[in-house]
Amino acid sequence: MAHLRSWINLRIASFDPAWPQPYGALPGMALEVRDGRIERLLPMAEWSATPGVEVIDGEGRWLTPGLIDCHTHLVWGGDRAADFERRLQGATYAEVAAAGGGIRSTVAATRAASEQGLFDAAEPRLRALLAEGVTCVEIKSGYGLDAEHELKQLRVARRLGRELPVRVRSTLLAAHAVPVEFAGNADGYIDLVCSTILPAAAEAGLADAVDLFCENVGFSLAQSRRVFERARELGLPLKGHVEQLSHQGGARLVAEFAGLSADHVEYLDAADIAALAAAGTVAVLLPGAFLFLNETRKPPVAALRAAGVPLAVSTDLNPGTSPFASLRLMGNLACCLFGLTPEEALAGMTREAARALGLDDCGMIRAGLRADFALWDIEHPAQLVYEPLTPRLWRRVLGGEVV
Ligand code: DI6
Ligand code: FE
């Protein structure tokens, strides 16, 4: 039997561009949910109770799409607090790495950890996101850097999605750093990524997408191209960490491969922006990493906006450059540091984040989409990012169920 539920007395911030008003706002609404999907939105004046249909009274609260964190690395072993202390004493990221810290120390700790240990470490990070209204999260590998441990990370990501009330998308980021056993031989490692790690993850059905780090401290444009070509052969969507610390041409490569998203993008140039716009690729802004690394080069938001490039906002939650388990805080930083409007920031945490994950069934409040939403004790949607650390969540709803 169909499962029906009506939510009434709502102010809906739909983020549906079909509605011209800011936030796609619709006051005085009811929402009908059937079998985990939004069946229809209707004005309260047109709504009446149907026998047998459960009714939940929102009492005038705001309802938004469930928040979507489209770029995290939240499964990792160990911690980098000592790196943080060294950096604050003046060491650079490179010096910290040379002193035994950096990504390689996280790789060593992640390889040494059991799946249960990784799950237990990740769970509170993920719960922090859920507590602020997140209903969908992307989780990357990238701290295993061999087939065994990359797949282990992805299995933990999948298990988090089974055991916690959240939708998880997993991304293979094998081309994140050169592992110690390939020191000085990045091409050799890319051979392994293409011949073994990518196909193994695809075969096991553990990767929804493939990501890479195209950077002077990561992989070259030519190496990145090889990874994307292999991902395309395997039928996996792709995305990239590009133009974060320098300009390498990675964003244009993502656009050339019609990738889902180009992430970080501080060093984009005009041609890159045109390429992203033409490809429909989302630019994912990660202000936590910008803040934590005390960067000064900001992503060219005005030019991206003018070109019509979709903008998403995410935590980049990771131990080295963005240890912030709060998407609402990132929304605030996207406004304060990068100049987004609160409406743009929130669209970037819902509609555009869904697009960055290649999902067309969530991210807005619209008939036919999944009933993944959040109800808030707020007076205006902007309050979610204006006052980011105050708990305002009243109910979180996943697939039509209150969770
Ligand atoms: N860019 C980043 O900022 C993180 N990864 C990446 O590709 C850094 C991850 C770390 O330092 O552990
Ligand atoms: Fe990242």
Short mmCIF file of C-alpha atoms and ligand atoms in Angstrom, two decimals:
data_model
loop_
_atom_site.label_atom_id
_atom_site.label_comp_id
_atom_site.label_asym_id
_atom_site.label_seq_id
_atom_site.Cartn_x
_atom_site.Cartn_y
_atom_site.Cartn_z
CA MET A 1 0.00 0.00 0.00
CA ALA A 2 1.21 3.47 -0.84
CA HIS A 3 2.59 5.44 2.05
CA LEU A 4 1.23 8.98 2.19
CA ARG A 5 2.02 11.87 4.47
CA SER A 6 1.11 15.55 4.38
CA TRP A 7 3.26 18.31 5.79
CA ILE A 8 1.24 21.47 6.36
CA ASN A 9 1.69 25.12 7.33
CA LEU A 10 5.07 25.51 5.70
CA ARG A 11 7.14 28.29 4.30
CA ILE A 12 8.99 26.46 1.55
CA ALA A 13 12.37 27.65 0.27
CA SER A 14 12.22 25.44 -2.80
CA PHE A 15 15.43 26.54 -4.56
CA ASP A 16 13.49 25.69 -7.71
CA PRO A 17 14.39 28.22 -10.43
CA ALA A 18 10.88 27.70 -11.84
CA TRP A 19 9.83 30.18 -9.13
CA PRO A 20 11.22 33.68 -9.66
CA GLN A 21 11.17 34.86 -6.04
CA PRO A 22 14.37 34.72 -3.95
CA TYR A 23 15.11 31.22 -2.56
CA GLY A 24 12.19 29.98 -4.68
CA ALA A 25 10.19 30.87 -1.59
CA LEU A 26 6.58 29.80 -1.30
CA PRO A 27 4.75 30.84 1.89
CA GLY A 28 1.59 29.19 3.25
CA MET A 29 2.18 25.80 1.66
CA ALA A 30 1.47 22.12 2.13
CA LEU A 31 3.61 19.29 0.81
CA GLU A 32 2.36 15.82 0.02
CA VAL A 33 4.76 12.91 0.13
CA ARG A 34 4.09 9.49 -1.35
CA ASP A 35 6.47 6.54 -1.05
CA GLY A 36 9.47 8.72 -0.32
CA ARG A 37 8.88 11.19 -3.14
CA ILE A 38 7.41 14.65 -3.20
CA GLU A 39 4.02 14.22 -4.83
CA ARG A 40 2.89 17.83 -4.89
CA LEU A 41 3.19 21.28 -3.37
CA LEU A 42 -0.03 23.17 -2.85
CA PRO A 43 -1.21 26.33 -1.12
CA MET A 44 -2.77 25.70 2.29
CA ALA A 45 -6.02 27.21 0.97
CA GLU A 46 -6.29 24.25 -1.42
CA TRP A 47 -5.30 21.58 1.05
CA SER A 48 -7.70 19.44 3.04
CA ALA A 49 -7.13 16.39 5.20
CA THR A 50 -7.62 12.99 3.56
CA PRO A 51 -8.72 10.10 5.79
CA GLY A 52 -5.85 7.73 6.44
CA VAL A 53 -3.13 10.23 5.51
CA GLU A 54 -0.83 11.23 8.33
CA VAL A 55 -0.48 15.00 8.81
CA ILE A 56 2.51 16.77 10.33
CA ASP A 57 2.02 20.44 11.17
CA GLY A 58 5.09 22.55 10.42
CA GLU A 59 3.53 25.45 12.37
CA GLY A 60 4.83 28.02 9.91
CA ARG A 61 8.42 26.78 9.90
CA TRP A 62 10.72 27.04 6.90
CA LEU A 63 11.30 23.89 4.87
CA THR A 64 14.36 23.62 2.61
CA PRO A 65 15.84 20.79 0.56
CA GLY A 66 18.09 18.61 2.68
CA LEU A 67 21.60 20.06 2.60
CA ILE A 68 24.09 18.29 0.33
CA ASP A 69 27.82 18.23 1.07
CA CYS A 70 29.27 17.39 -2.35
CA HIS A 71 33.02 17.23 -1.52
CA THR A 72 34.40 15.53 1.59
CA HIS A 73 37.28 13.28 2.55
CA LEU A 74 35.73 12.37 5.90
CA VAL A 75 37.10 8.82 6.15
CA TRP A 76 40.68 9.03 7.38
CA GLY A 77 42.99 7.50 9.97
CA GLY A 78 45.06 9.35 12.56
CA ASP A 79 45.03 13.11 12.91
CA ARG A 80 47.09 16.08 11.85
CA ALA A 81 46.96 18.23 14.98
CA ALA A 82 50.77 18.14 15.18
CA ASP A 83 50.94 19.48 11.60
CA PHE A 84 48.66 22.29 12.66
CA GLU A 85 50.96 23.18 15.53
CA ARG A 86 54.05 23.07 13.30
CA ARG A 87 52.42 25.25 10.70
CA LEU A 88 51.46 27.80 13.35
CA GLN A 89 55.11 27.92 14.38
CA GLY A 90 55.91 28.99 10.84
CA ALA A 91 56.53 25.75 8.95
CA THR A 92 55.14 25.62 5.42
CA TYR A 93 52.88 22.83 4.12
CA ALA A 94 55.93 21.39 2.31
CA GLU A 95 58.14 21.55 5.43
CA VAL A 96 55.44 19.87 7.47
CA ALA A 97 55.32 17.07 4.90
CA ALA A 98 59.14 16.77 4.95
CA ALA A 99 59.02 16.45 8.75
CA GLY A 100 56.85 13.35 8.44
CA GLY A 101 53.44 15.03 8.42
CA GLY A 102 51.23 15.93 5.50
CA ILE A 103 49.09 13.67 3.35
CA ARG A 104 51.58 10.80 3.62
CA SER A 105 51.16 10.60 7.39
CA THR A 106 47.40 10.33 6.91
CA VAL A 107 48.01 7.63 4.29
CA ALA A 108 50.17 5.65 6.72
CA ALA A 109 47.53 5.92 9.47
CA THR A 110 44.68 5.09 7.08
CA ARG A 111 46.48 2.04 5.74
CA ALA A 112 47.17 0.85 9.28
CA ALA A 113 43.58 1.32 10.44
CA SER A 114 40.95 -1.41 10.37
CA GLU A 115 37.68 -0.82 8.57
CA GLN A 116 35.97 -0.68 11.94
CA GLY A 117 38.51 1.87 13.17
CA LEU A 118 37.96 4.06 10.12
CA PHE A 119 34.20 3.76 10.50
CA ASP A 120 34.35 4.74 14.16
CA ALA A 121 36.55 7.76 13.40
CA ALA A 122 34.33 8.93 10.55
CA GLU A 123 30.97 8.47 12.25
CA PRO A 124 31.07 11.56 14.54
CA ARG A 125 32.16 13.75 11.62
CA LEU A 126 29.25 12.53 9.57
CA ARG A 127 26.84 12.86 12.51
CA ALA A 128 27.89 16.49 12.91
CA LEU A 129 26.84 17.11 9.31
CA LEU A 130 23.54 15.29 9.76
CA ALA A 131 22.77 17.34 12.87
CA GLU A 132 22.81 20.46 10.72
CA GLY A 133 20.40 19.14 8.11
CA VAL A 134 22.61 17.29 5.62
CA THR A 135 20.77 14.45 3.83
CA CYS A 136 23.37 13.60 1.17
CA VAL A 137 27.14 13.56 1.39
CA GLU A 138 29.93 12.68 -0.98
CA ILE A 139 32.93 10.83 0.49
CA LYS A 140 36.23 10.42 -1.33
CA SER A 141 38.99 7.88 -0.96
CA GLY A 142 42.53 9.16 -1.47
CA TYR A 143 44.31 8.13 1.73
CA GLY A 144 44.91 4.52 0.70
CA LEU A 145 46.82 5.02 -2.56
CA ASP A 146 46.84 1.33 -3.43
CA ALA A 147 44.03 -0.97 -4.50
CA GLU A 148 43.58 -2.64 -1.13
CA HIS A 149 43.35 0.52 0.93
CA GLU A 150 41.51 2.72 -1.55
CA LEU A 151 38.78 0.08 -1.75
CA LYS A 152 38.81 -0.23 2.03
CA GLN A 153 38.08 3.49 2.34
CA LEU A 154 35.28 3.24 -0.22
CA ARG A 155 33.73 0.28 1.61
CA VAL A 156 33.71 2.34 4.81
CA ALA A 157 32.01 5.17 2.93
CA ARG A 158 29.35 2.78 1.64
CA ARG A 159 28.85 1.30 5.11
CA LEU A 160 28.36 4.78 6.59
CA GLY A 161 25.53 5.23 4.09
CA ARG A 162 23.95 1.92 5.08
CA GLU A 163 24.17 2.37 8.83
CA LEU A 164 23.47 6.09 9.21
CA PRO A 165 20.40 7.89 7.91
CA VAL A 166 22.04 9.69 5.00
CA ARG A 167 22.59 9.14 1.32
CA VAL A 168 26.30 8.61 0.53
CA ARG A 169 27.96 9.00 -2.87
CA SER A 170 31.50 7.65 -3.01
CA THR A 171 34.29 8.96 -5.20
CA LEU A 172 37.58 7.27 -6.03
CA LEU A 173 40.43 9.74 -5.50
CA ALA A 174 43.35 7.36 -6.04
CA ALA A 175 45.25 10.15 -7.86
CA HIS A 176 45.45 12.29 -4.72
CA ALA A 177 49.18 12.01 -3.93
CA VAL A 178 52.16 9.87 -4.89
CA PRO A 179 52.52 7.09 -2.31
CA VAL A 180 55.87 6.60 -0.65
CA GLU A 181 56.58 3.36 -2.55
CA PHE A 182 56.39 5.35 -5.82
CA ALA A 183 58.43 8.35 -4.61
CA GLY A 184 59.95 10.07 -7.64
CA ASN A 185 57.84 7.93 -9.99
CA ALA A 186 54.44 9.59 -10.28
CA ASP A 187 54.00 8.13 -13.77
CA GLY A 188 54.52 4.65 -12.37
CA TYR A 189 51.83 5.29 -9.79
CA ILE A 190 49.44 6.56 -12.48
CA ASP A 191 50.11 3.30 -14.35
CA LEU A 192 48.90 1.44 -11.25
CA VAL A 193 45.88 3.74 -10.88
CA CYS A 194 44.82 3.14 -14.48
CA SER A 195 45.68 -0.56 -14.74
CA THR A 196 44.51 -1.74 -11.33
CA ILE A 197 42.90 0.67 -8.87
CA LEU A 198 40.28 2.23 -11.16
CA PRO A 199 39.12 -1.05 -12.67
CA ALA A 200 39.04 -2.73 -9.24
CA ALA A 201 36.85 0.03 -7.79
CA ALA A 202 34.59 -0.01 -10.84
CA GLU A 203 34.35 -3.82 -10.79
CA ALA A 204 33.40 -3.78 -7.10
CA GLY A 205 30.77 -1.10 -7.76
CA LEU A 206 32.33 1.07 -5.07
CA ALA A 207 32.84 4.32 -6.99
CA ASP A 208 30.12 6.67 -8.19
CA ALA A 209 32.74 9.01 -9.69
CA VAL A 210 36.49 9.52 -10.16
CA ASP A 211 38.42 12.53 -8.85
CA LEU A 212 42.06 13.61 -8.96
CA PHE A 213 44.41 16.32 -7.69
CA CYS A 214 45.90 18.24 -10.63
CA GLU A 215 48.49 20.45 -8.96
CA ASN A 216 52.22 21.11 -8.74
CA VAL A 217 52.15 19.12 -5.48
CA GLY A 218 49.76 16.56 -7.03
CA PHE A 219 49.61 15.25 -10.61
CA SER A 220 50.44 16.92 -13.91
CA LEU A 221 47.96 17.73 -16.62
CA ALA A 222 49.23 14.81 -18.72
CA GLN A 223 48.89 12.40 -15.81
CA SER A 224 45.42 13.76 -15.05
CA ARG A 225 44.39 13.21 -18.65
CA ARG A 226 45.37 9.55 -18.42
CA VAL A 227 43.21 9.08 -15.33
CA PHE A 228 40.23 10.78 -16.96
CA GLU A 229 40.59 8.69 -20.11
CA ARG A 230 40.55 5.51 -18.05
CA ALA A 231 37.56 6.72 -16.02
CA ARG A 232 35.71 7.47 -19.23
CA GLU A 233 36.47 3.99 -20.58
CA LEU A 234 35.01 2.55 -17.40
CA GLY A 235 31.91 4.72 -17.74
CA LEU A 236 32.51 6.66 -14.53
CA PRO A 237 31.68 10.37 -14.20
CA LEU A 238 34.59 12.58 -13.29
CA LYS A 239 35.59 15.66 -11.36
CA GLY A 240 38.82 17.27 -10.28
CA HIS A 241 40.66 19.21 -7.59
CA VAL A 242 41.96 21.92 -9.91
CA GLU A 243 43.58 25.35 -9.85
CA GLN A 244 43.73 25.32 -6.03
CA LEU A 245 47.31 26.45 -5.40
CA SER A 246 48.47 27.27 -8.93
CA HIS A 247 47.19 27.29 -12.50
CA GLN A 248 47.77 23.94 -14.20
CA GLY A 249 44.94 23.78 -16.76
CA GLY A 250 43.02 21.14 -14.85
CA ALA A 251 39.71 23.01 -15.00
CA ARG A 252 39.81 23.07 -18.78
CA LEU A 253 40.63 19.37 -18.77
CA VAL A 254 37.59 18.66 -16.58
CA ALA A 255 35.47 20.71 -19.00
CA GLU A 256 36.93 18.89 -22.01
CA PHE A 257 35.80 15.59 -20.46
CA ALA A 258 32.38 17.08 -19.58
CA GLY A 259 33.15 16.50 -15.89
CA LEU A 260 30.60 17.00 -13.17
CA SER A 261 32.61 19.55 -11.21
CA ALA A 262 35.83 21.53 -10.96
CA ASP A 263 36.64 21.98 -7.29
CA HIS A 264 38.63 24.73 -5.47
CA VAL A 265 39.27 26.84 -8.63
CA GLU A 266 41.03 29.79 -6.95
CA TYR A 267 43.41 30.20 -9.94
CA LEU A 268 40.87 29.99 -12.79
CA ASP A 269 41.42 32.26 -15.77
CA ALA A 270 38.90 33.68 -18.25
CA ALA A 271 39.31 30.85 -20.77
CA ASP A 272 38.78 28.28 -18.01
CA ILE A 273 35.57 30.00 -16.98
CA ALA A 274 34.27 29.99 -20.55
CA ALA A 275 35.13 26.29 -20.85
CA LEU A 276 33.31 25.42 -17.60
CA ALA A 277 30.28 27.42 -18.70
CA ALA A 278 30.18 25.72 -22.10
CA ALA A 279 30.51 22.26 -20.53
CA GLY A 280 27.90 22.88 -17.82
CA THR A 281 30.48 21.89 -15.22
CA VAL A 282 29.82 23.02 -11.64
CA ALA A 283 32.49 25.07 -9.82
CA VAL A 284 32.67 23.80 -6.23
CA LEU A 285 33.88 26.47 -3.80
CA LEU A 286 35.72 25.24 -0.70
CA PRO A 287 36.24 28.20 1.61
CA GLY A 288 37.30 26.02 4.55
CA ALA A 289 40.57 25.07 2.82
CA PHE A 290 41.10 28.70 1.80
CA LEU A 291 40.68 29.80 5.41
CA PHE A 292 42.69 27.01 7.03
CA LEU A 293 45.65 27.47 4.66
CA ASN A 294 45.45 31.24 5.05
CA GLU A 295 45.28 31.61 1.28
CA THR A 296 44.87 34.98 -0.38
CA ARG A 297 43.93 34.13 -3.96
CA LYS A 298 40.12 33.94 -4.12
CA PRO A 299 38.05 32.13 -6.73
CA PRO A 300 36.78 34.57 -9.39
CA VAL A 301 33.18 34.49 -8.20
CA ALA A 302 31.96 37.56 -10.08
CA ALA A 303 33.27 36.23 -13.39
CA LEU A 304 31.90 32.75 -12.73
CA ARG A 305 28.52 34.23 -11.91
CA ALA A 306 28.57 36.44 -15.01
CA ALA A 307 29.38 33.42 -17.18
CA GLY A 308 26.55 31.40 -15.65
CA VAL A 309 28.78 28.69 -14.17
CA PRO A 310 26.79 26.87 -11.45
CA LEU A 311 28.38 27.40 -8.02
CA ALA A 312 28.34 24.78 -5.27
CA VAL A 313 29.70 25.13 -1.73
CA SER A 314 31.16 22.29 0.29
CA THR A 315 33.23 21.51 3.37
CA ASP A 316 36.18 19.63 1.77
CA LEU A 317 36.20 18.01 5.22
CA ASN A 318 39.72 16.53 5.51
CA PRO A 319 42.50 16.36 8.12
CA GLY A 320 45.08 18.52 6.38
CA THR A 321 43.37 21.55 4.90
CA SER A 322 39.75 21.76 6.04
CA PRO A 323 38.95 20.01 9.32
CA PHE A 324 35.50 21.60 9.52
CA ALA A 325 32.48 19.34 9.94
CA SER A 326 29.96 22.11 9.26
CA LEU A 327 28.42 22.84 5.89
CA ARG A 328 26.46 25.79 7.26
CA LEU A 329 29.74 27.36 8.37
CA MET A 330 31.08 26.93 4.84
CA GLY A 331 27.98 28.71 3.56
CA ASN A 332 28.83 31.62 5.83
CA LEU A 333 32.47 31.66 4.69
CA ALA A 334 31.41 31.49 1.04
CA CYS A 335 29.53 34.74 1.68
CA CYS A 336 32.05 36.48 3.92
CA LEU A 337 35.26 35.43 2.13
CA PHE A 338 34.13 34.87 -1.48
CA GLY A 339 31.21 37.26 -1.82
CA LEU A 340 28.36 34.88 -2.50
CA THR A 341 24.90 36.01 -1.53
CA PRO A 342 23.20 33.87 1.13
CA GLU A 343 20.81 32.67 -1.56
CA GLU A 344 23.72 31.62 -3.79
CA ALA A 345 25.47 29.92 -0.87
CA LEU A 346 22.35 27.95 0.07
CA ALA A 347 21.65 27.03 -3.56
CA GLY A 348 25.27 25.83 -3.61
CA MET A 349 24.55 23.58 -0.62
CA THR A 350 21.40 22.12 -2.21
CA ARG A 351 20.53 22.40 -5.90
CA GLU A 352 24.03 22.98 -7.29
CA ALA A 353 25.62 20.44 -4.94
CA ALA A 354 23.22 17.83 -6.33
CA ARG A 355 24.31 18.80 -9.81
CA ALA A 356 27.99 18.49 -8.81
CA LEU A 357 27.21 14.88 -7.88
CA GLY A 358 25.27 14.20 -11.07
CA LEU A 359 22.04 13.75 -9.10
CA ASP A 360 18.80 14.98 -10.65
CA ASP A 361 16.44 13.60 -8.03
CA CYS A 362 17.23 15.91 -5.11
CA GLY A 363 18.46 19.40 -4.21
CA MET A 364 15.15 21.19 -4.72
CA ILE A 365 11.61 21.00 -3.40
CA ARG A 366 9.73 20.00 -6.52
CA ALA A 367 7.11 17.37 -7.36
CA GLY A 368 8.73 14.10 -8.40
CA LEU A 369 11.98 14.55 -6.48
CA ARG A 370 13.02 12.59 -3.40
CA ALA A 371 11.43 13.75 -0.16
CA ASP A 372 14.79 14.72 1.37
CA PHE A 373 14.27 17.93 3.30
CA ALA A 374 14.86 19.86 6.50
CA LEU A 375 12.56 22.00 8.64
CA TRP A 376 14.05 24.84 10.60
CA ASP A 377 13.30 27.16 13.48
CA ILE A 378 14.30 30.29 11.60
CA GLU A 379 12.64 33.48 10.47
CA HIS A 380 14.42 33.75 7.12
CA PRO A 381 16.46 31.26 5.01
CA ALA A 382 19.52 33.54 5.13
CA GLN A 383 19.71 32.84 8.87
CA LEU A 384 21.09 29.38 8.05
CA VAL A 385 24.34 30.92 6.87
CA TYR A 386 24.17 34.24 8.66
CA GLU A 387 24.26 32.54 12.06
CA PRO A 388 25.83 29.24 11.03
CA LEU A 389 26.69 27.55 14.30
CA THR A 390 23.40 27.87 16.15
CA PRO A 391 21.40 24.65 15.94
CA ARG A 392 18.12 25.47 14.20
CA LEU A 393 17.11 22.11 12.80
CA TRP A 394 13.62 21.01 13.81
CA ARG A 395 13.23 17.89 11.65
CA ARG A 396 15.38 16.15 9.05
CA VAL A 397 13.51 14.03 6.52
CA LEU A 398 15.13 11.39 4.31
CA GLY A 399 13.07 9.56 1.70
CA GLY A 400 9.93 10.88 3.35
CA GLU A 401 10.84 9.58 6.82
CA VAL A 402 11.74 11.75 9.79
CA VAL A 403 15.24 10.72 10.88
N1 DI6 B 1 43.48 19.36 -1.80
C1 DI6 B 1 43.40 19.61 -0.49
O1 DI6 B 1 43.29 20.69 -0.02
C2 DI6 B 1 43.39 18.33 0.22
N2 DI6 B 1 43.47 17.40 -0.84
C3 DI6 B 1 43.53 18.04 -1.97
O2 DI6 B 1 43.60 17.46 -3.04
C4 DI6 B 1 44.51 18.14 1.20
C5 DI6 B 1 44.34 16.85 1.90
C6 DI6 B 1 45.31 16.67 3.02
O3 DI6 B 1 46.21 17.50 3.27
O4 DI6 B 1 45.18 15.63 3.71
FE FE B 2 39.28 18.03 -1.39
#
